[in-house]
Amino acid sequence: MQPFTKEVITIIKGIPEGQVMSYGQIAKAAGNPRAARQVARILHSMSRKENLPWHRVVNAKGEIVVGGEEAIFTQRSTLEEEGVQVQDGKVSLSRYRYNFDESE
DNA sequence: GCTGTGACGCCAT
DNA sequence: AATGGCGCCACAG
């Protein structure tokens, strides 16, 4: 497993409850600000077997946009369970954006 | 025009 | 056959 992939997983698993991160931020924190899309791909690839909290990962707009409404509802409900205020299917990234740089 | 963001795969072992 | 790894290019402000 490549260091980058491992970093991404570690970061996602390192996200506390009630916090969310954008793809670009994770990729940047992992060491590759250009691999935002790859993060999503790896995220899904790993979540196949592992229990990764990928629902805590949203896009830079804070909007939960996936290929299924039911998936959105599930992720949205889970986020509210975590303590994240989901407004109109979106979270206040400005408030729940996990400062990985400061936590590092 | 430049830089940031983007979610469900495809190929090899 | 199934699982792991890949680190881009195009669109929008």
Short mmCIF file of N, CA, C and O (backbone and C1' of nucleotides) in Angstrom, two decimals:
data_model
loop_
_atom_site.label_atom_id
_atom_site.label_comp_id
_atom_site.label_asym_id
_atom_site.label_seq_id
_atom_site.Cartn_x
_atom_site.Cartn_y
_atom_site.Cartn_z
N MET A 1 0.83 -1.22 0.00
CA MET A 1 0.00 0.00 0.00
C MET A 1 0.86 1.26 0.00
O MET A 1 1.76 1.39 0.81
N GLN A 2 0.58 2.16 -0.89
CA GLN A 2 1.36 3.38 -1.00
C GLN A 2 1.09 4.32 0.18
O GLN A 2 0.00 4.32 0.74
N PRO A 3 2.14 5.10 0.57
CA PRO A 3 2.06 6.02 1.71
C PRO A 3 0.88 6.97 1.59
O PRO A 3 0.19 7.25 2.56
N PHE A 4 0.68 7.45 0.36
CA PHE A 4 -0.42 8.41 0.13
C PHE A 4 -1.77 7.80 0.50
O PHE A 4 -2.57 8.39 1.23
N THR A 5 -2.00 6.60 -0.01
CA THR A 5 -3.27 5.91 0.25
C THR A 5 -3.46 5.70 1.75
O THR A 5 -4.54 5.90 2.28
N LYS A 6 -2.37 5.32 2.40
CA LYS A 6 -2.43 5.07 3.83
C LYS A 6 -2.73 6.36 4.59
O LYS A 6 -3.49 6.38 5.55
N GLU A 7 -2.13 7.45 4.12
CA GLU A 7 -2.35 8.75 4.75
C GLU A 7 -3.82 9.16 4.67
O GLU A 7 -4.40 9.63 5.63
N VAL A 8 -4.38 8.95 3.48
CA VAL A 8 -5.78 9.31 3.26
C VAL A 8 -6.70 8.57 4.24
O VAL A 8 -7.56 9.16 4.88
N ILE A 9 -6.47 7.29 4.35
CA ILE A 9 -7.27 6.47 5.26
C ILE A 9 -7.10 6.92 6.70
O ILE A 9 -8.05 7.03 7.47
N THR A 10 -5.83 7.19 7.05
CA THR A 10 -5.52 7.62 8.41
C THR A 10 -6.22 8.94 8.74
O THR A 10 -6.75 9.12 9.83
N ILE A 11 -6.21 9.83 7.76
CA ILE A 11 -6.84 11.14 7.95
C ILE A 11 -8.35 11.00 8.15
O ILE A 11 -8.94 11.58 9.06
N ILE A 12 -8.96 10.21 7.30
CA ILE A 12 -10.41 10.00 7.37
C ILE A 12 -10.79 9.36 8.70
O ILE A 12 -11.76 9.74 9.34
N LYS A 13 -9.98 8.39 9.10
CA LYS A 13 -10.24 7.71 10.35
C LYS A 13 -9.87 8.60 11.53
O LYS A 13 -10.26 8.35 12.66
N GLY A 14 -9.11 9.66 11.22
CA GLY A 14 -8.69 10.58 12.27
C GLY A 14 -9.65 11.74 12.45
O GLY A 14 -9.45 12.60 13.31
N ILE A 15 -10.69 11.75 11.65
CA ILE A 15 -11.68 12.82 11.77
C ILE A 15 -12.60 12.55 12.97
O ILE A 15 -13.26 11.52 13.03
N PRO A 16 -12.63 13.50 13.92
CA PRO A 16 -13.47 13.37 15.12
C PRO A 16 -14.95 13.50 14.78
O PRO A 16 -15.31 14.01 13.72
N GLU A 17 -15.80 13.08 15.71
CA GLU A 17 -17.23 13.15 15.46
C GLU A 17 -17.71 14.60 15.49
O GLU A 17 -17.38 15.36 16.36
N GLY A 18 -18.50 14.94 14.50
CA GLY A 18 -19.00 16.31 14.43
C GLY A 18 -18.13 17.17 13.54
O GLY A 18 -18.30 18.37 13.46
N GLN A 19 -17.17 16.52 12.87
CA GLN A 19 -16.28 17.26 11.98
C GLN A 19 -16.32 16.66 10.58
O GLN A 19 -16.51 15.45 10.41
N VAL A 20 -16.15 17.49 9.59
CA VAL A 20 -16.15 17.01 8.21
C VAL A 20 -14.94 17.59 7.45
O VAL A 20 -14.36 18.58 7.87
N MET A 21 -14.58 16.91 6.35
CA MET A 21 -13.47 17.41 5.54
C MET A 21 -13.82 17.33 4.06
O MET A 21 -14.56 16.45 3.63
N SER A 22 -13.24 18.25 3.30
CA SER A 22 -13.48 18.24 1.85
C SER A 22 -12.42 17.39 1.17
O SER A 22 -11.35 17.17 1.72
N TYR A 23 -12.70 16.92 0.00
CA TYR A 23 -11.77 16.06 -0.73
C TYR A 23 -10.42 16.75 -0.97
O TYR A 23 -9.36 16.17 -0.77
N GLY A 24 -10.52 18.01 -1.39
CA GLY A 24 -9.31 18.76 -1.67
C GLY A 24 -8.45 18.92 -0.43
O GLY A 24 -7.22 18.87 -0.50
N GLN A 25 -9.11 19.10 0.71
CA GLN A 25 -8.36 19.28 1.95
C GLN A 25 -7.68 17.99 2.38
O GLN A 25 -6.54 18.00 2.83
N ILE A 26 -8.37 16.90 2.23
CA ILE A 26 -7.80 15.60 2.58
C ILE A 26 -6.60 15.28 1.68
O ILE A 26 -5.55 14.86 2.15
N ALA A 27 -6.81 15.51 0.39
CA ALA A 27 -5.74 15.25 -0.57
C ALA A 27 -4.53 16.13 -0.26
O ALA A 27 -3.39 15.70 -0.34
N LYS A 28 -4.82 17.37 0.11
CA LYS A 28 -3.76 18.32 0.43
C LYS A 28 -3.03 17.89 1.69
O LYS A 28 -1.81 17.97 1.79
N ALA A 29 -3.80 17.44 2.66
CA ALA A 29 -3.23 17.00 3.93
C ALA A 29 -2.45 15.70 3.75
O ALA A 29 -1.50 15.42 4.47
N ALA A 30 -2.87 14.93 2.76
CA ALA A 30 -2.22 13.65 2.48
C ALA A 30 -0.89 13.87 1.75
O ALA A 30 -0.01 13.02 1.76
N GLY A 31 -0.79 15.06 1.13
CA GLY A 31 0.45 15.39 0.45
C GLY A 31 0.25 15.59 -1.04
O GLY A 31 1.21 15.80 -1.77
N ASN A 32 -0.97 15.50 -1.51
CA ASN A 32 -1.26 15.71 -2.93
C ASN A 32 -2.56 16.49 -3.15
O ASN A 32 -3.63 15.90 -3.25
N PRO A 33 -2.45 17.80 -3.23
CA PRO A 33 -3.62 18.67 -3.42
C PRO A 33 -4.28 18.47 -4.78
O PRO A 33 -5.34 19.00 -5.04
N ARG A 34 -3.66 17.69 -5.65
CA ARG A 34 -4.23 17.47 -6.98
C ARG A 34 -4.98 16.14 -7.05
O ARG A 34 -5.55 15.80 -8.06
N ALA A 35 -4.90 15.39 -5.98
CA ALA A 35 -5.50 14.05 -6.02
C ALA A 35 -6.84 13.98 -5.29
O ALA A 35 -7.20 12.97 -4.71
N ALA A 36 -7.57 15.10 -5.35
CA ALA A 36 -8.86 15.16 -4.65
C ALA A 36 -9.79 14.04 -5.13
O ALA A 36 -10.47 13.39 -4.34
N ARG A 37 -9.81 13.83 -6.42
CA ARG A 37 -10.70 12.82 -6.98
C ARG A 37 -10.26 11.42 -6.58
O ARG A 37 -11.06 10.54 -6.30
N GLN A 38 -8.96 11.25 -6.54
CA GLN A 38 -8.42 9.96 -6.16
C GLN A 38 -8.82 9.60 -4.74
O GLN A 38 -9.03 8.43 -4.42
N VAL A 39 -8.89 10.63 -3.91
CA VAL A 39 -9.27 10.41 -2.51
C VAL A 39 -10.65 9.75 -2.44
O VAL A 39 -10.86 8.79 -1.72
N ALA A 40 -11.55 10.28 -3.24
CA ALA A 40 -12.91 9.73 -3.27
C ALA A 40 -12.90 8.28 -3.75
O ALA A 40 -13.61 7.43 -3.23
N ARG A 41 -12.08 8.03 -4.72
CA ARG A 41 -11.99 6.69 -5.30
C ARG A 41 -11.41 5.70 -4.29
O ARG A 41 -11.92 4.62 -4.09
N ILE A 42 -10.30 6.11 -3.69
CA ILE A 42 -9.65 5.27 -2.69
C ILE A 42 -10.59 5.06 -1.51
O ILE A 42 -10.69 3.96 -0.96
N LEU A 43 -11.28 6.14 -1.17
CA LEU A 43 -12.22 6.11 -0.06
C LEU A 43 -13.24 4.99 -0.27
O LEU A 43 -13.51 4.20 0.62
N HIS A 44 -13.77 4.92 -1.46
CA HIS A 44 -14.76 3.89 -1.76
C HIS A 44 -14.12 2.51 -1.84
O HIS A 44 -14.68 1.53 -1.40
N SER A 45 -12.93 2.47 -2.42
CA SER A 45 -12.23 1.19 -2.57
C SER A 45 -11.92 0.55 -1.21
O SER A 45 -12.07 -0.64 -1.03
N MET A 46 -11.50 1.39 -0.29
CA MET A 46 -11.15 0.88 1.03
C MET A 46 -12.39 0.59 1.87
O MET A 46 -12.40 -0.35 2.65
N SER A 47 -13.42 1.44 1.67
CA SER A 47 -14.64 1.28 2.47
C SER A 47 -15.37 -0.04 2.14
O SER A 47 -16.29 -0.45 2.81
N ARG A 48 -14.91 -0.70 1.05
CA ARG A 48 -15.52 -1.97 0.68
C ARG A 48 -15.36 -2.99 1.81
O ARG A 48 -16.26 -3.71 2.17
N LYS A 49 -14.15 -3.03 2.33
CA LYS A 49 -13.84 -4.00 3.38
C LYS A 49 -13.78 -3.34 4.75
O LYS A 49 -14.26 -3.89 5.72
N GLU A 50 -13.17 -2.15 4.78
CA GLU A 50 -13.02 -1.46 6.05
C GLU A 50 -14.27 -0.67 6.40
O GLU A 50 -15.10 -0.41 5.55
N ASN A 51 -14.35 -0.27 7.66
CA ASN A 51 -15.49 0.51 8.12
C ASN A 51 -15.11 1.99 8.20
O ASN A 51 -15.12 2.59 9.25
N LEU A 52 -14.78 2.53 7.05
CA LEU A 52 -14.37 3.93 7.02
C LEU A 52 -15.56 4.87 7.07
O LEU A 52 -16.54 4.68 6.36
N PRO A 53 -15.48 5.89 7.94
CA PRO A 53 -16.54 6.90 8.07
C PRO A 53 -16.55 7.86 6.90
O PRO A 53 -16.40 9.06 7.06
N TRP A 54 -16.75 7.35 5.72
CA TRP A 54 -16.71 8.19 4.51
C TRP A 54 -17.88 9.19 4.48
O TRP A 54 -17.88 10.12 3.70
N HIS A 55 -18.83 8.96 5.34
CA HIS A 55 -19.98 9.85 5.36
C HIS A 55 -19.61 11.20 5.96
O HIS A 55 -20.32 12.18 5.84
N ARG A 56 -18.42 11.20 6.62
CA ARG A 56 -17.95 12.45 7.20
C ARG A 56 -17.20 13.26 6.15
O ARG A 56 -16.79 14.38 6.39
N VAL A 57 -17.02 12.66 5.02
CA VAL A 57 -16.31 13.33 3.93
C VAL A 57 -17.28 13.88 2.89
O VAL A 57 -18.04 13.14 2.28
N VAL A 58 -17.25 15.21 2.72
CA VAL A 58 -18.13 15.85 1.75
C VAL A 58 -17.29 16.70 0.80
O VAL A 58 -16.09 16.84 0.98
N ASN A 59 -17.93 17.26 -0.20
CA ASN A 59 -17.18 18.09 -1.14
C ASN A 59 -16.88 19.46 -0.54
O ASN A 59 -17.27 19.76 0.58
N ALA A 60 -16.19 20.29 -1.31
CA ALA A 60 -15.75 21.59 -0.81
C ALA A 60 -16.93 22.52 -0.53
O ALA A 60 -16.79 23.51 0.18
N LYS A 61 -18.07 22.20 -1.09
CA LYS A 61 -19.25 23.04 -0.90
C LYS A 61 -20.05 22.61 0.31
O LYS A 61 -20.98 23.26 0.72
N GLY A 62 -19.65 21.44 0.86
CA GLY A 62 -20.35 20.95 2.03
C GLY A 62 -21.63 20.25 1.66
O GLY A 62 -22.40 19.82 2.51
N GLU A 63 -21.86 20.12 0.36
CA GLU A 63 -23.08 19.47 -0.09
C GLU A 63 -22.86 17.96 -0.24
O GLU A 63 -21.85 17.52 -0.77
N ILE A 64 -23.84 17.21 0.20
CA ILE A 64 -23.75 15.75 0.08
C ILE A 64 -24.26 15.33 -1.29
O ILE A 64 -25.44 15.12 -1.50
N VAL A 65 -23.35 15.20 -2.22
CA VAL A 65 -23.77 14.83 -3.57
C VAL A 65 -23.20 13.46 -3.95
O VAL A 65 -22.05 13.29 -4.26
N VAL A 66 -24.07 12.45 -3.89
CA VAL A 66 -23.67 11.10 -4.26
C VAL A 66 -24.67 10.56 -5.29
O VAL A 66 -25.64 11.21 -5.61
N GLY A 67 -24.43 9.38 -5.76
CA GLY A 67 -25.30 8.84 -6.80
C GLY A 67 -26.62 8.26 -6.31
O GLY A 67 -27.25 7.52 -7.03
N GLY A 68 -27.02 8.62 -5.11
CA GLY A 68 -28.29 8.07 -4.62
C GLY A 68 -28.90 8.92 -3.51
O GLY A 68 -28.22 9.31 -2.57
N GLU A 69 -30.18 9.21 -3.62
CA GLU A 69 -30.85 10.02 -2.62
C GLU A 69 -30.86 9.33 -1.26
O GLU A 69 -30.74 9.95 -0.23
N GLU A 70 -31.03 8.01 -1.31
CA GLU A 70 -31.06 7.23 -0.08
C GLU A 70 -29.72 7.29 0.63
O GLU A 70 -29.65 7.35 1.85
N ALA A 71 -28.67 7.30 -0.18
CA ALA A 71 -27.32 7.40 0.38
C ALA A 71 -27.14 8.76 1.03
O ALA A 71 -26.52 8.90 2.09
N ILE A 72 -27.71 9.77 0.40
CA ILE A 72 -27.64 11.12 0.94
C ILE A 72 -28.39 11.19 2.27
O ILE A 72 -27.91 11.77 3.24
N PHE A 73 -29.57 10.59 2.30
CA PHE A 73 -30.37 10.58 3.51
C PHE A 73 -29.64 9.87 4.65
O PHE A 73 -29.63 10.33 5.78
N THR A 74 -29.01 8.74 4.32
CA THR A 74 -28.26 7.98 5.31
C THR A 74 -27.08 8.78 5.85
O THR A 74 -26.89 8.90 7.04
N GLN A 75 -26.32 9.34 4.93
CA GLN A 75 -25.15 10.12 5.32
C GLN A 75 -25.57 11.35 6.11
O GLN A 75 -24.97 11.70 7.11
N ARG A 76 -26.65 11.98 5.66
CA ARG A 76 -27.15 13.19 6.30
C ARG A 76 -27.61 12.88 7.72
O ARG A 76 -27.32 13.60 8.66
N SER A 77 -28.31 11.78 7.87
CA SER A 77 -28.81 11.37 9.19
C SER A 77 -27.63 11.04 10.11
O SER A 77 -27.64 11.39 11.29
N THR A 78 -26.64 10.37 9.54
CA THR A 78 -25.45 10.00 10.31
C THR A 78 -24.71 11.24 10.80
O THR A 78 -24.26 11.31 11.93
N LEU A 79 -24.63 12.23 9.93
CA LEU A 79 -23.95 13.47 10.29
C LEU A 79 -24.68 14.16 11.45
O LEU A 79 -24.05 14.70 12.36
N GLU A 80 -25.99 14.13 11.40
CA GLU A 80 -26.78 14.75 12.47
C GLU A 80 -26.59 13.97 13.78
O GLU A 80 -26.62 14.54 14.85
N GLU A 81 -26.39 12.66 13.62
CA GLU A 81 -26.15 11.82 14.78
C GLU A 81 -24.81 12.18 15.42
O GLU A 81 -24.63 12.09 16.62
N GLU A 82 -23.88 12.59 14.56
CA GLU A 82 -22.55 12.98 15.03
C GLU A 82 -22.60 14.33 15.74
O GLU A 82 -21.76 14.66 16.55
N GLY A 83 -23.61 15.12 15.35
CA GLY A 83 -23.73 16.44 15.97
C GLY A 83 -23.54 17.55 14.95
O GLY A 83 -23.39 18.72 15.28
N VAL A 84 -23.55 17.16 13.68
CA VAL A 84 -23.37 18.15 12.60
C VAL A 84 -24.72 18.70 12.14
O VAL A 84 -25.63 17.94 11.82
N GLN A 85 -24.83 19.97 12.15
CA GLN A 85 -26.07 20.60 11.72
C GLN A 85 -26.17 20.59 10.19
O GLN A 85 -25.52 21.38 9.50
N VAL A 86 -26.99 19.71 9.67
CA VAL A 86 -27.16 19.61 8.22
C VAL A 86 -28.30 20.53 7.76
O VAL A 86 -29.46 20.33 8.10
N GLN A 87 -27.93 21.52 7.01
CA GLN A 87 -28.92 22.49 6.54
C GLN A 87 -29.20 22.29 5.05
O GLN A 87 -28.35 22.54 4.21
N ASP A 88 -30.43 21.84 4.76
CA ASP A 88 -30.85 21.65 3.37
C ASP A 88 -29.92 20.67 2.64
O ASP A 88 -29.53 20.90 1.51
N GLY A 89 -29.57 19.59 3.33
CA GLY A 89 -28.70 18.60 2.72
C GLY A 89 -27.25 19.06 2.64
O GLY A 89 -26.43 18.45 1.97
N LYS A 90 -26.97 20.13 3.37
CA LYS A 90 -25.59 20.66 3.34
C LYS A 90 -25.14 20.98 4.77
O LYS A 90 -25.95 21.26 5.63
N VAL A 91 -23.83 20.92 4.98
CA VAL A 91 -23.29 21.22 6.30
C VAL A 91 -22.50 22.52 6.28
O VAL A 91 -21.98 22.92 5.24
N SER A 92 -22.44 23.17 7.41
CA SER A 92 -21.69 24.43 7.49
C SER A 92 -20.19 24.13 7.53
O SER A 92 -19.59 24.01 8.57
N LEU A 93 -19.63 24.02 6.34
CA LEU A 93 -18.20 23.70 6.23
C LEU A 93 -17.37 24.69 7.03
O LEU A 93 -16.35 24.35 7.61
N SER A 94 -17.84 25.92 7.05
CA SER A 94 -17.13 26.99 7.76
C SER A 94 -17.04 26.70 9.25
O SER A 94 -16.19 27.21 9.95
N ARG A 95 -17.97 25.84 9.72
CA ARG A 95 -18.00 25.54 11.15
C ARG A 95 -17.48 24.15 11.48
O ARG A 95 -16.86 23.92 12.49
N TYR A 96 -17.76 23.21 10.59
CA TYR A 96 -17.40 21.82 10.86
C TYR A 96 -16.16 21.35 10.11
O TYR A 96 -15.79 20.19 10.16
N ARG A 97 -15.53 22.27 9.39
CA ARG A 97 -14.32 21.91 8.65
C ARG A 97 -13.20 21.53 9.63
O ARG A 97 -12.75 22.35 10.40
N TYR A 98 -12.79 20.27 9.55
CA TYR A 98 -11.76 19.76 10.46
C TYR A 98 -10.39 20.34 10.13
O TYR A 98 -9.86 20.13 9.05
N ASN A 99 -9.83 21.07 11.08
CA ASN A 99 -8.52 21.68 10.85
C ASN A 99 -7.41 20.66 11.05
O ASN A 99 -6.82 20.56 12.10
N PHE A 100 -7.15 19.90 9.99
CA PHE A 100 -6.12 18.87 10.07
C PHE A 100 -4.74 19.48 10.27
O PHE A 100 -3.88 18.94 10.92
N ASP A 101 -4.56 20.67 9.70
CA ASP A 101 -3.27 21.35 9.76
C ASP A 101 -2.92 21.75 11.21
O ASP A 101 -1.78 21.72 11.61
N GLU A 102 -3.99 22.08 11.96
CA GLU A 102 -3.77 22.48 13.34
C GLU A 102 -3.69 21.28 14.27
O GLU A 102 -3.06 21.30 15.31
N SER A 103 -4.36 20.21 13.82
CA SER A 103 -4.38 19.00 14.62
C SER A 103 -3.08 18.21 14.46
O SER A 103 -2.69 17.41 15.29
N GLU A 104 -2.44 18.50 13.34
CA GLU A 104 -1.21 17.80 13.02
C GLU A 104 -0.09 18.27 13.98
O GLU A 104 0.56 17.51 14.58
P DG B 1 -8.26 31.66 -22.69
"O5'" DG B 1 -7.01 31.62 -21.73
"C5'" DG B 1 -6.13 32.74 -21.62
"C4'" DG B 1 -5.46 32.68 -20.27
"C3'" DG B 1 -5.03 31.27 -19.88
"O3'" DG B 1 -3.91 31.35 -18.99
"C1'" DG B 1 -6.83 31.92 -18.50
P DC B 2 -3.38 29.98 -18.39
"O5'" DC B 2 -3.75 30.15 -16.83
"C5'" DC B 2 -3.47 31.39 -16.15
"C4'" DC B 2 -3.64 31.21 -14.64
"C3'" DC B 2 -3.19 29.84 -14.12
"O3'" DC B 2 -2.77 29.93 -12.75
"C1'" DC B 2 -5.56 29.99 -13.99
P DT B 3 -2.23 28.59 -12.05
"O5'" DT B 3 -3.40 28.30 -11.00
"C5'" DT B 3 -3.93 29.40 -10.24
"C4'" DT B 3 -4.94 28.89 -9.22
"C3'" DT B 3 -4.59 27.52 -8.60
"O3'" DT B 3 -5.14 27.44 -7.29
"C1'" DT B 3 -6.49 27.29 -9.99
P DG B 4 -4.95 26.02 -6.51
"O5'" DG B 4 -6.48 25.66 -6.23
"C5'" DG B 4 -7.40 26.72 -5.87
"C4'" DG B 4 -8.79 26.14 -5.64
"C3'" DG B 4 -8.77 24.76 -5.01
"O3'" DG B 4 -9.98 24.54 -4.27
"C1'" DG B 4 -9.53 24.60 -7.26
P DT B 5 -10.12 23.16 -3.49
"O5'" DT B 5 -11.32 22.51 -4.33
"C5'" DT B 5 -12.41 23.35 -4.75
"C4'" DT B 5 -13.48 22.50 -5.44
"C3'" DT B 5 -13.65 21.10 -4.83
"O3'" DT B 5 -14.96 20.62 -5.06
"C1'" DT B 5 -12.68 20.91 -6.98
P DG B 6 -15.37 19.31 -4.34
"O5'" DG B 6 -15.47 18.33 -5.60
"C5'" DG B 6 -16.26 18.76 -6.72
"C4'" DG B 6 -16.56 17.58 -7.61
"C3'" DG B 6 -16.59 16.23 -6.92
"O3'" DG B 6 -17.40 15.33 -7.68
"C1'" DG B 6 -14.69 16.36 -8.29
P DA B 7 -18.42 14.45 -7.09
"O5'" DA B 7 -17.67 13.24 -6.39
"C5'" DA B 7 -16.65 12.51 -7.06
"C4'" DA B 7 -16.84 11.02 -6.86
"C3'" DA B 7 -18.13 10.45 -7.42
"O3'" DA B 7 -17.93 9.09 -7.77
"C1'" DA B 7 -18.15 10.32 -5.07
P DC B 8 -18.76 8.55 -8.94
"O5'" DC B 8 -18.78 7.00 -8.61
"C5'" DC B 8 -17.54 6.39 -8.29
"C4'" DC B 8 -17.76 5.00 -7.78
"C3'" DC B 8 -18.47 4.07 -8.77
"O3'" DC B 8 -18.06 2.73 -8.55
"C1'" DC B 8 -19.82 4.36 -6.89
P DG B 9 -17.97 1.72 -9.45
"O5'" DG B 9 -16.84 2.15 -10.49
"C5'" DG B 9 -16.95 3.36 -11.26
"C4'" DG B 9 -15.91 3.32 -12.36
"C3'" DG B 9 -15.80 1.91 -12.96
"O3'" DG B 9 -15.41 1.98 -14.32
"C1'" DG B 9 -13.83 2.43 -11.74
P DC B 10 -15.35 0.61 -15.05
"O5'" DC B 10 -13.79 0.45 -15.35
"C5'" DC B 10 -13.03 1.58 -15.79
"C4'" DC B 10 -11.57 1.19 -16.02
"C3'" DC B 10 -11.41 -0.24 -16.57
"O3'" DC B 10 -10.21 -0.33 -17.36
"C1'" DC B 10 -10.55 -0.13 -14.36
P DC B 11 -9.90 -1.66 -18.05
"O5'" DC B 11 -8.52 -2.02 -17.35
"C5'" DC B 11 -7.50 -1.00 -17.25
"C4'" DC B 11 -6.24 -1.57 -16.62
"C3'" DC B 11 -5.89 -3.00 -17.06
"O3'" DC B 11 -4.46 -3.18 -17.00
"C1'" DC B 11 -6.50 -3.01 -14.77
P DA B 12 -3.85 -4.56 -17.42
"O5'" DA B 12 -3.13 -5.00 -16.05
"C5'" DA B 12 -2.34 -4.04 -15.35
"C4'" DA B 12 -1.74 -4.67 -14.08
"C3'" DA B 12 -1.25 -6.11 -14.25
"O3'" DA B 12 -0.19 -6.39 -13.33
"C1'" DA B 12 -3.17 -6.09 -12.84
P DT B 13 0.47 -7.80 -13.35
"O5'" DT B 13 0.01 -8.38 -11.94
"C5'" DT B 13 0.18 -7.55 -10.78
"C4'" DT B 13 -0.11 -8.36 -9.52
"C3'" DT B 13 0.37 -9.82 -9.59
"O3'" DT B 13 0.63 -10.31 -8.26
"C1'" DT B 13 -1.99 -9.79 -9.62
P DA C 1 -14.40 -14.72 -14.10
"O5'" DA C 1 -14.57 -14.52 -12.53
"C5'" DA C 1 -15.33 -15.37 -11.71
"C4'" DA C 1 -15.14 -14.97 -10.26
"C3'" DA C 1 -15.53 -13.52 -9.99
"O3'" DA C 1 -15.95 -13.37 -8.64
"C1'" DA C 1 -13.18 -13.78 -9.76
P DA C 2 -16.37 -11.92 -8.15
"O5'" DA C 2 -15.16 -11.54 -7.18
"C5'" DA C 2 -14.74 -12.44 -6.17
"C4'" DA C 2 -13.72 -11.79 -5.24
"C3'" DA C 2 -14.06 -10.35 -4.87
"O3'" DA C 2 -13.52 -10.04 -3.57
"C1'" DA C 2 -12.13 -10.39 -6.27
P DT C 3 -13.75 -8.55 -3.01
"O5'" DT C 3 -12.24 -8.04 -2.89
"C5'" DT C 3 -11.23 -8.95 -2.40
"C4'" DT C 3 -9.89 -8.24 -2.31
"C3'" DT C 3 -9.97 -6.78 -1.84
"O3'" DT C 3 -8.74 -6.42 -1.19
"C1'" DT C 3 -9.32 -6.83 -4.10
P DG C 4 -8.65 -4.95 -0.56
"O5'" DG C 4 -7.40 -4.39 -1.37
"C5'" DG C 4 -6.25 -5.23 -1.55
"C4'" DG C 4 -5.14 -4.45 -2.27
"C3'" DG C 4 -5.08 -2.98 -1.88
"O3'" DG C 4 -3.73 -2.49 -2.05
"C1'" DG C 4 -5.84 -3.17 -4.12
P DG C 5 -3.48 -0.94 -1.69
"O5'" DG C 5 -3.17 -0.36 -3.13
"C5'" DG C 5 -2.23 -1.03 -3.99
"C4'" DG C 5 -1.91 -0.17 -5.21
"C3'" DG C 5 -1.84 1.33 -4.93
"O3'" DG C 5 -1.00 1.96 -5.91
"C1'" DG C 5 -3.77 0.86 -6.20
P DC C 6 -0.62 3.46 -5.74
"O5'" DC C 6 -1.22 4.06 -7.09
"C5'" DC C 6 -0.80 3.51 -8.36
"C4'" DC C 6 -1.57 4.17 -9.50
"C3'" DC C 6 -1.64 5.69 -9.37
"O3'" DC C 6 -1.75 6.29 -10.66
"C1'" DC C 6 -3.79 4.78 -9.11
P DG C 7 -0.79 7.38 -10.99
"O5'" DG C 7 -1.28 8.64 -10.14
"C5'" DG C 7 -2.56 9.19 -10.39
"C4'" DG C 7 -2.72 10.50 -9.66
"C3'" DG C 7 -1.59 11.50 -9.94
"O3'" DG C 7 -2.09 12.83 -9.84
"C1'" DG C 7 -1.49 10.83 -7.68
P DC C 8 -1.82 13.70 -11.06
"O5'" DC C 8 -2.96 13.17 -12.03
"C5'" DC C 8 -2.67 12.16 -12.99
"C4'" DC C 8 -3.55 12.31 -14.23
"C3'" DC C 8 -3.48 13.74 -14.80
"O3'" DC C 8 -3.73 13.72 -16.20
"C1'" DC C 8 -5.62 13.32 -13.90
P DC C 9 -3.51 15.00 -17.02
"O5'" DC C 9 -5.01 15.34 -17.44
"C5'" DC C 9 -5.83 14.29 -17.97
"C4'" DC C 9 -7.22 14.81 -18.25
"C3'" DC C 9 -7.26 16.15 -18.96
"O3'" DC C 9 -8.44 16.26 -19.76
"C1'" DC C 9 -8.10 16.41 -16.76
P DA C 10 -8.72 17.52 -20.61
"O5'" DA C 10 -10.12 17.99 -20.01
"C5'" DA C 10 -11.11 17.00 -19.71
"C4'" DA C 10 -12.37 17.65 -19.12
"C3'" DA C 10 -12.72 19.00 -19.74
"O3'" DA C 10 -14.13 19.21 -19.67
"C1'" DA C 10 -12.03 19.33 -17.49
P DC C 11 -14.73 20.54 -20.27
"O5'" DC C 11 -15.43 21.18 -18.97
"C5'" DC C 11 -16.25 20.35 -18.14
"C4'" DC C 11 -16.84 21.16 -17.00
"C3'" DC C 11 -17.31 22.55 -17.39
"O3'" DC C 11 -18.38 22.97 -16.53
"C1'" DC C 11 -15.43 22.73 -15.96
P DA C 12 -19.09 24.40 -16.81
"O5'" DA C 12 -18.67 25.18 -15.48
"C5'" DA C 12 -18.87 24.56 -14.20
"C4'" DA C 12 -18.56 25.56 -13.08
"C3'" DA C 12 -18.99 26.99 -13.37
"O3'" DA C 12 -19.28 27.66 -12.13
"C1'" DA C 12 -16.61 26.87 -13.35
P DG C 13 -19.84 29.19 -12.22
"O5'" DG C 13 -18.69 29.96 -11.44
"C5'" DG C 13 -18.43 29.61 -10.07
"C4'" DG C 13 -17.45 30.58 -9.45
"C3'" DG C 13 -17.72 32.04 -9.75
"O3'" DG C 13 -17.20 32.86 -8.69
"C1'" DG C 13 -15.75 31.39 -10.88
#
